[in-house]
Protein backbone atom coordinates (compact mmCIF):
# COMPACT_ATOMS: atom_id res chain seq x y z
CA UNK A 1 0.00 0.00 0.00
CA UNK A 2 1.27 3.48 -0.83
CA UNK A 3 2.53 5.92 1.74
CA UNK A 4 -0.34 7.94 3.25
CA UNK A 5 1.77 11.08 3.61
CA UNK A 6 2.79 10.89 -0.02
CA UNK A 7 -0.84 10.50 -1.11
CA UNK A 8 -1.86 13.48 1.00
CA UNK A 9 0.88 15.58 -0.55
CA UNK A 10 -0.16 14.41 -4.02
CA UNK A 11 -3.77 15.48 -3.58
CA UNK A 12 -2.66 18.75 -2.00
CA UNK A 13 -0.67 19.36 -5.18
CA UNK A 14 -3.83 18.82 -7.22
CA UNK A 15 -5.59 21.35 -5.00
CA UNK A 16 -3.02 24.03 -5.80
CA UNK A 17 -4.49 24.44 -9.27
CA UNK A 18 -8.00 24.69 -7.83
CA UNK A 19 -6.88 27.26 -5.28
CA UNK A 20 -5.37 29.36 -8.05
CA UNK A 21 -8.83 29.53 -9.64
CA UNK A 22 -10.51 30.64 -6.41
CA UNK A 23 -10.74 34.23 -7.64
CA UNK A 24 -12.95 35.72 -10.31
CA UNK A 25 -10.20 38.13 -11.27
CA UNK A 26 -7.71 35.34 -11.89
CA UNK A 27 -10.24 33.48 -14.01
CA UNK A 28 -10.85 36.70 -15.93
CA UNK A 29 -7.10 36.97 -16.53
CA UNK A 30 -7.09 33.46 -17.98
CA UNK A 31 -10.01 34.42 -20.23
CA UNK A 32 -8.03 37.36 -21.61
CA UNK A 33 -4.83 35.32 -22.00
CA UNK A 34 -6.73 32.68 -23.99
CA UNK A 35 -6.76 35.31 -26.76
CA UNK A 36 -3.01 35.93 -26.76
CA UNK A 37 -0.17 36.93 -24.49
CA UNK A 38 -0.21 40.26 -22.68
CA UNK A 39 2.00 42.35 -20.43
CA UNK A 40 0.97 42.90 -16.83
CA UNK A 41 0.16 46.52 -17.66
CA UNK A 42 -2.16 45.52 -20.50
CA UNK A 43 -3.83 42.88 -18.35
CA UNK A 44 -4.35 45.37 -15.52
CA UNK A 45 -6.26 47.61 -17.91
CA UNK A 46 -8.40 44.72 -19.16
CA UNK A 47 -9.55 43.60 -15.71
CA UNK A 48 -9.64 47.06 -14.12
CA UNK A 49 -7.06 46.37 -11.40
CA UNK A 50 -3.87 48.08 -10.35
CA UNK A 51 -0.64 46.77 -11.85
CA UNK A 52 0.50 45.63 -8.40
CA UNK A 53 -2.70 43.69 -7.75
CA UNK A 54 -2.67 42.17 -11.22
CA UNK A 55 0.95 41.11 -10.73
CA UNK A 56 0.04 39.33 -7.50
CA UNK A 57 -2.73 37.40 -9.22
CA UNK A 58 -0.40 36.46 -12.08
CA UNK A 59 2.20 35.12 -9.68
CA UNK A 60 -0.39 32.82 -8.08
CA UNK A 61 -1.40 31.54 -11.51
CA UNK A 62 2.24 31.05 -12.50
CA UNK A 63 3.11 29.20 -9.30
CA UNK A 64 0.21 26.83 -9.98
CA UNK A 65 1.59 26.16 -13.47
CA UNK A 66 -1.38 27.71 -15.25
CA UNK A 67 0.51 30.50 -17.02
CA UNK A 68 4.07 31.08 -18.18
CA UNK A 69 6.02 34.22 -19.01
CA UNK A 70 8.82 35.58 -21.13
CA UNK A 71 10.84 38.75 -20.82
CA UNK A 72 11.28 41.19 -23.69
CA UNK A 73 13.45 44.13 -22.70
CA UNK A 74 11.93 45.59 -19.56
CA UNK A 75 8.50 44.01 -20.19
CA UNK A 76 7.25 40.62 -19.04
CA UNK A 77 4.70 38.94 -21.29
CA UNK A 78 2.29 36.34 -19.89
CA UNK A 79 0.48 33.54 -21.70
CA UNK A 80 -1.44 30.37 -20.90
CA UNK A 81 0.90 27.52 -20.07
CA UNK A 82 -0.82 25.26 -22.60
CA UNK A 83 -4.11 24.45 -24.34
CA UNK A 84 -5.18 22.29 -21.40
CA UNK A 85 -5.42 25.45 -19.28
CA UNK A 86 -8.06 26.85 -21.60
CA UNK A 87 -9.88 23.50 -21.47
CA UNK A 88 -9.85 23.70 -17.68
CA UNK A 89 -11.41 27.17 -17.81
CA UNK A 90 -13.98 26.09 -20.40
CA UNK A 91 -14.94 23.03 -18.34
CA UNK A 92 -15.25 25.13 -15.20
CA UNK A 93 -17.56 27.68 -16.79
CA UNK A 94 -19.68 24.94 -18.41
CA UNK A 95 -20.05 23.21 -15.07
CA UNK A 96 -20.99 26.45 -13.34
CA UNK A 97 -23.51 27.31 -16.05
CA UNK A 98 -25.18 23.90 -15.76
CA UNK A 99 -25.18 23.71 -11.94
CA UNK A 100 -25.58 27.29 -10.76
CA UNK A 101 -28.81 29.04 -11.75
CA UNK A 102 -27.30 32.41 -10.98
CA UNK A 103 -24.79 32.09 -13.83
CA UNK A 104 -27.43 32.48 -16.55
CA UNK A 105 -29.09 35.30 -14.61
CA UNK A 106 -25.80 37.15 -14.22
CA UNK A 107 -24.88 36.54 -17.86
CA UNK A 108 -28.22 38.01 -18.95
CA UNK A 109 -27.67 41.04 -16.73
CA UNK A 110 -24.24 41.56 -18.30
CA UNK A 111 -24.89 40.61 -21.93
CA UNK A 112 -28.64 40.95 -22.35
CA UNK A 113 -30.63 38.23 -24.05
CA UNK A 114 -28.06 36.31 -26.04
CA UNK A 115 -30.62 34.34 -28.07
CA UNK A 116 -32.07 37.52 -29.57
CA UNK A 117 -28.83 38.01 -31.53
CA UNK A 118 -29.24 34.69 -33.40
CA UNK A 119 -25.80 33.19 -32.80
CA UNK A 120 -24.00 31.47 -35.65
CA UNK A 121 -22.51 28.07 -34.82
CA UNK A 122 -18.87 27.29 -35.55
CA UNK A 123 -19.95 24.64 -38.04
CA UNK A 124 -22.17 27.06 -39.97
CA UNK A 125 -19.51 29.75 -40.04
CA UNK A 126 -16.79 27.32 -41.18
CA UNK A 127 -19.05 26.22 -44.04
CA UNK A 128 -19.97 29.74 -45.06
CA UNK A 129 -16.37 30.91 -44.97
CA UNK A 130 -15.74 28.58 -47.88
CA UNK A 131 -18.65 30.13 -49.80
CA UNK A 132 -17.41 33.68 -49.14
CA UNK A 133 -20.92 35.07 -48.77
CA UNK A 134 -20.34 37.03 -45.56
CA UNK A 135 -17.94 39.30 -43.71
CA UNK A 136 -16.32 38.05 -40.51
CA UNK A 137 -15.66 40.88 -38.08
CA UNK A 138 -13.15 40.60 -35.24
CA UNK A 139 -14.13 43.19 -32.63
CA UNK A 140 -11.43 42.34 -30.06
CA UNK A 141 -8.48 44.68 -29.40
CA UNK A 142 -6.02 44.89 -32.30
CA UNK A 143 -3.29 43.13 -30.28
CA UNK A 144 -5.49 40.05 -29.93
CA UNK A 145 -6.31 40.09 -33.64
CA UNK A 146 -2.58 40.18 -34.40
CA UNK A 147 -1.99 37.19 -32.11
CA UNK A 148 -4.49 35.10 -34.06
CA UNK A 149 -7.81 35.48 -35.86
CA UNK A 150 -10.34 33.68 -38.04
CA UNK A 151 -9.28 33.39 -41.70
CA UNK A 152 -10.18 36.52 -43.64
CA UNK A 153 -11.55 38.33 -40.61
CA UNK A 154 -11.63 42.14 -40.67
CA UNK A 155 -10.27 43.82 -37.54
CA UNK A 156 -12.34 46.68 -36.16
CA UNK A 157 -12.20 46.89 -32.33
CA UNK A 158 -15.66 47.50 -30.94
CA UNK A 159 -14.71 50.95 -29.64
CA UNK A 160 -13.85 52.04 -33.20
CA UNK A 161 -16.79 50.42 -34.95
CA UNK A 162 -19.18 53.38 -35.16
CA UNK A 163 -16.70 55.66 -36.88
CA UNK A 164 -15.47 52.91 -39.21
CA UNK A 165 -18.82 51.61 -40.43
CA UNK A 166 -18.06 52.78 -43.95
CA UNK A 167 -15.37 50.09 -44.18
CA UNK A 168 -18.04 47.38 -44.07
CA UNK A 169 -20.19 46.42 -47.07
CA UNK A 170 -23.88 47.10 -46.59
CA UNK A 171 -25.00 44.27 -48.88
CA UNK A 172 -23.44 41.28 -47.07
CA UNK A 173 -24.20 39.64 -43.76
CA UNK A 174 -21.68 40.37 -41.02
CA UNK A 175 -20.74 37.85 -38.32
CA UNK A 176 -18.95 39.41 -35.37
CA UNK A 177 -16.89 37.50 -32.84
CA UNK A 178 -14.79 38.28 -29.79
CA UNK A 179 -13.23 36.37 -26.89
CA UNK A 180 -15.88 33.81 -26.04
CA UNK A 181 -19.49 33.25 -24.99
CA UNK A 182 -19.25 35.65 -22.05
CA UNK A 183 -17.52 38.48 -23.94
CA UNK A 184 -19.67 41.58 -24.49
CA UNK A 185 -17.81 42.98 -27.50
CA UNK A 186 -19.65 40.94 -30.16
CA UNK A 187 -23.04 41.61 -28.55
CA UNK A 188 -22.36 45.34 -28.57
CA UNK A 189 -21.10 45.23 -32.15
CA UNK A 190 -24.14 43.34 -33.46
CA UNK A 191 -26.49 45.71 -31.66
CA UNK A 192 -24.78 48.72 -33.20
CA UNK A 193 -24.67 47.20 -36.69
CA UNK A 194 -28.36 46.34 -36.62
CA UNK A 195 -29.24 49.86 -35.50
CA UNK A 196 -27.40 51.11 -38.58
CA UNK A 197 -29.27 48.78 -40.92
CA UNK A 198 -26.68 46.04 -41.36
CA UNK A 199 -27.57 42.35 -41.36
CA UNK A 200 -25.47 41.15 -38.44
CA UNK A 201 -25.16 38.13 -36.19
CA UNK A 202 -22.57 36.93 -33.69
CA UNK A 203 -20.51 33.77 -33.47
CA UNK A 204 -21.79 31.50 -30.69
CA UNK A 205 -18.49 31.69 -28.80
CA UNK A 206 -15.08 33.10 -29.72
CA UNK A 207 -11.58 32.69 -31.09
CA UNK A 208 -10.30 30.32 -28.36
CA UNK A 209 -13.19 27.88 -28.88
CA UNK A 210 -12.77 28.05 -32.64
CA UNK A 211 -9.07 27.21 -32.29
CA UNK A 212 -9.73 24.46 -29.72
CA UNK A 213 -12.09 22.82 -32.22
CA UNK A 214 -9.16 22.45 -34.63
CA UNK A 215 -10.42 25.05 -37.09
CA UNK A 216 -7.99 27.23 -39.01
CA UNK A 217 -6.60 30.34 -37.36
CA UNK A 218 -4.49 32.98 -39.09
CA UNK A 219 -1.60 34.81 -37.48
CA UNK A 220 -0.62 32.41 -34.69
Short mmCIF file of C-alpha atoms in Angstrom, two decimals, residues 15-209:
data_model
loop_
_atom_site.label_atom_id
_atom_site.label_comp_id
_atom_site.label_asym_id
_atom_site.label_seq_id
_atom_site.Cartn_x
_atom_site.Cartn_y
_atom_site.Cartn_z
CA UNK A 15 -5.59 21.35 -5.00
CA UNK A 16 -3.02 24.03 -5.80
CA UNK A 17 -4.49 24.44 -9.27
CA UNK A 18 -8.00 24.69 -7.83
CA UNK A 19 -6.88 27.26 -5.28
CA UNK A 20 -5.37 29.36 -8.05
CA UNK A 21 -8.83 29.53 -9.64
CA UNK A 22 -10.51 30.64 -6.41
CA UNK A 23 -10.74 34.23 -7.64
CA UNK A 24 -12.95 35.72 -10.31
CA UNK A 25 -10.20 38.13 -11.27
CA UNK A 26 -7.71 35.34 -11.89
CA UNK A 27 -10.24 33.48 -14.01
CA UNK A 28 -10.85 36.70 -15.93
CA UNK A 29 -7.10 36.97 -16.53
CA UNK A 30 -7.09 33.46 -17.98
CA UNK A 31 -10.01 34.42 -20.23
CA UNK A 32 -8.03 37.36 -21.61
CA UNK A 33 -4.83 35.32 -22.00
CA UNK A 34 -6.73 32.68 -23.99
CA UNK A 35 -6.76 35.31 -26.76
CA UNK A 36 -3.01 35.93 -26.76
CA UNK A 37 -0.17 36.93 -24.49
CA UNK A 38 -0.21 40.26 -22.68
CA UNK A 39 2.00 42.35 -20.43
CA UNK A 40 0.97 42.90 -16.83
CA UNK A 41 0.16 46.52 -17.66
CA UNK A 42 -2.16 45.52 -20.50
CA UNK A 43 -3.83 42.88 -18.35
CA UNK A 44 -4.35 45.37 -15.52
CA UNK A 45 -6.26 47.61 -17.91
CA UNK A 46 -8.40 44.72 -19.16
CA UNK A 47 -9.55 43.60 -15.71
CA UNK A 48 -9.64 47.06 -14.12
CA UNK A 49 -7.06 46.37 -11.40
CA UNK A 50 -3.87 48.08 -10.35
CA UNK A 51 -0.64 46.77 -11.85
CA UNK A 52 0.50 45.63 -8.40
CA UNK A 53 -2.70 43.69 -7.75
CA UNK A 54 -2.67 42.17 -11.22
CA UNK A 55 0.95 41.11 -10.73
CA UNK A 56 0.04 39.33 -7.50
CA UNK A 57 -2.73 37.40 -9.22
CA UNK A 58 -0.40 36.46 -12.08
CA UNK A 59 2.20 35.12 -9.68
CA UNK A 60 -0.39 32.82 -8.08
CA UNK A 61 -1.40 31.54 -11.51
CA UNK A 62 2.24 31.05 -12.50
CA UNK A 63 3.11 29.20 -9.30
CA UNK A 64 0.21 26.83 -9.98
CA UNK A 65 1.59 26.16 -13.47
CA UNK A 66 -1.38 27.71 -15.25
CA UNK A 67 0.51 30.50 -17.02
CA UNK A 68 4.07 31.08 -18.18
CA UNK A 69 6.02 34.22 -19.01
CA UNK A 70 8.82 35.58 -21.13
CA UNK A 71 10.84 38.75 -20.82
CA UNK A 72 11.28 41.19 -23.69
CA UNK A 73 13.45 44.13 -22.70
CA UNK A 74 11.93 45.59 -19.56
CA UNK A 75 8.50 44.01 -20.19
CA UNK A 76 7.25 40.62 -19.04
CA UNK A 77 4.70 38.94 -21.29
CA UNK A 78 2.29 36.34 -19.89
CA UNK A 79 0.48 33.54 -21.70
CA UNK A 80 -1.44 30.37 -20.90
CA UNK A 81 0.90 27.52 -20.07
CA UNK A 82 -0.82 25.26 -22.60
CA UNK A 83 -4.11 24.45 -24.34
CA UNK A 84 -5.18 22.29 -21.40
CA UNK A 85 -5.42 25.45 -19.28
CA UNK A 86 -8.06 26.85 -21.60
CA UNK A 87 -9.88 23.50 -21.47
CA UNK A 88 -9.85 23.70 -17.68
CA UNK A 89 -11.41 27.17 -17.81
CA UNK A 90 -13.98 26.09 -20.40
CA UNK A 91 -14.94 23.03 -18.34
CA UNK A 92 -15.25 25.13 -15.20
CA UNK A 93 -17.56 27.68 -16.79
CA UNK A 94 -19.68 24.94 -18.41
CA UNK A 95 -20.05 23.21 -15.07
CA UNK A 96 -20.99 26.45 -13.34
CA UNK A 97 -23.51 27.31 -16.05
CA UNK A 98 -25.18 23.90 -15.76
CA UNK A 99 -25.18 23.71 -11.94
CA UNK A 100 -25.58 27.29 -10.76
CA UNK A 101 -28.81 29.04 -11.75
CA UNK A 102 -27.30 32.41 -10.98
CA UNK A 103 -24.79 32.09 -13.83
CA UNK A 104 -27.43 32.48 -16.55
CA UNK A 105 -29.09 35.30 -14.61
CA UNK A 106 -25.80 37.15 -14.22
CA UNK A 107 -24.88 36.54 -17.86
CA UNK A 108 -28.22 38.01 -18.95
CA UNK A 109 -27.67 41.04 -16.73
CA UNK A 110 -24.24 41.56 -18.30
CA UNK A 111 -24.89 40.61 -21.93
CA UNK A 112 -28.64 40.95 -22.35
CA UNK A 113 -30.63 38.23 -24.05
CA UNK A 114 -28.06 36.31 -26.04
CA UNK A 115 -30.62 34.34 -28.07
CA UNK A 116 -32.07 37.52 -29.57
CA UNK A 117 -28.83 38.01 -31.53
CA UNK A 118 -29.24 34.69 -33.40
CA UNK A 119 -25.80 33.19 -32.80
CA UNK A 120 -24.00 31.47 -35.65
CA UNK A 121 -22.51 28.07 -34.82
CA UNK A 122 -18.87 27.29 -35.55
CA UNK A 123 -19.95 24.64 -38.04
CA UNK A 124 -22.17 27.06 -39.97
CA UNK A 125 -19.51 29.75 -40.04
CA UNK A 126 -16.79 27.32 -41.18
CA UNK A 127 -19.05 26.22 -44.04
CA UNK A 128 -19.97 29.74 -45.06
CA UNK A 129 -16.37 30.91 -44.97
CA UNK A 130 -15.74 28.58 -47.88
CA UNK A 131 -18.65 30.13 -49.80
CA UNK A 132 -17.41 33.68 -49.14
CA UNK A 133 -20.92 35.07 -48.77
CA UNK A 134 -20.34 37.03 -45.56
CA UNK A 135 -17.94 39.30 -43.71
CA UNK A 136 -16.32 38.05 -40.51
CA UNK A 137 -15.66 40.88 -38.08
CA UNK A 138 -13.15 40.60 -35.24
CA UNK A 139 -14.13 43.19 -32.63
CA UNK A 140 -11.43 42.34 -30.06
CA UNK A 141 -8.48 44.68 -29.40
CA UNK A 142 -6.02 44.89 -32.30
CA UNK A 143 -3.29 43.13 -30.28
CA UNK A 144 -5.49 40.05 -29.93
CA UNK A 145 -6.31 40.09 -33.64
CA UNK A 146 -2.58 40.18 -34.40
CA UNK A 147 -1.99 37.19 -32.11
CA UNK A 148 -4.49 35.10 -34.06
CA UNK A 149 -7.81 35.48 -35.86
CA UNK A 150 -10.34 33.68 -38.04
CA UNK A 151 -9.28 33.39 -41.70
CA UNK A 152 -10.18 36.52 -43.64
CA UNK A 153 -11.55 38.33 -40.61
CA UNK A 154 -11.63 42.14 -40.67
CA UNK A 155 -10.27 43.82 -37.54
CA UNK A 156 -12.34 46.68 -36.16
CA UNK A 157 -12.20 46.89 -32.33
CA UNK A 158 -15.66 47.50 -30.94
CA UNK A 159 -14.71 50.95 -29.64
CA UNK A 160 -13.85 52.04 -33.20
CA UNK A 161 -16.79 50.42 -34.95
CA UNK A 162 -19.18 53.38 -35.16
CA UNK A 163 -16.70 55.66 -36.88
CA UNK A 164 -15.47 52.91 -39.21
CA UNK A 165 -18.82 51.61 -40.43
CA UNK A 166 -18.06 52.78 -43.95
CA UNK A 167 -15.37 50.09 -44.18
CA UNK A 168 -18.04 47.38 -44.07
CA UNK A 169 -20.19 46.42 -47.07
CA UNK A 170 -23.88 47.10 -46.59
CA UNK A 171 -25.00 44.27 -48.88
CA UNK A 172 -23.44 41.28 -47.07
CA UNK A 173 -24.20 39.64 -43.76
CA UNK A 174 -21.68 40.37 -41.02
CA UNK A 175 -20.74 37.85 -38.32
CA UNK A 176 -18.95 39.41 -35.37
CA UNK A 177 -16.89 37.50 -32.84
CA UNK A 178 -14.79 38.28 -29.79
CA UNK A 179 -13.23 36.37 -26.89
CA UNK A 180 -15.88 33.81 -26.04
CA UNK A 181 -19.49 33.25 -24.99
CA UNK A 182 -19.25 35.65 -22.05
CA UNK A 183 -17.52 38.48 -23.94
CA UNK A 184 -19.67 41.58 -24.49
CA UNK A 185 -17.81 42.98 -27.50
CA UNK A 186 -19.65 40.94 -30.16
CA UNK A 187 -23.04 41.61 -28.55
CA UNK A 188 -22.36 45.34 -28.57
CA UNK A 189 -21.10 45.23 -32.15
CA UNK A 190 -24.14 43.34 -33.46
CA UNK A 191 -26.49 45.71 -31.66
CA UNK A 192 -24.78 48.72 -33.20
CA UNK A 193 -24.67 47.20 -36.69
CA UNK A 194 -28.36 46.34 -36.62
CA UNK A 195 -29.24 49.86 -35.50
CA UNK A 196 -27.40 51.11 -38.58
CA UNK A 197 -29.27 48.78 -40.92
CA UNK A 198 -26.68 46.04 -41.36
CA UNK A 199 -27.57 42.35 -41.36
CA UNK A 200 -25.47 41.15 -38.44
CA UNK A 201 -25.16 38.13 -36.19
CA UNK A 202 -22.57 36.93 -33.69
CA UNK A 203 -20.51 33.77 -33.47
CA UNK A 204 -21.79 31.50 -30.69
CA UNK A 205 -18.49 31.69 -28.80
CA UNK A 206 -15.08 33.10 -29.72
CA UNK A 207 -11.58 32.69 -31.09
CA UNK A 208 -10.30 30.32 -28.36
CA UNK A 209 -13.19 27.88 -28.88
#
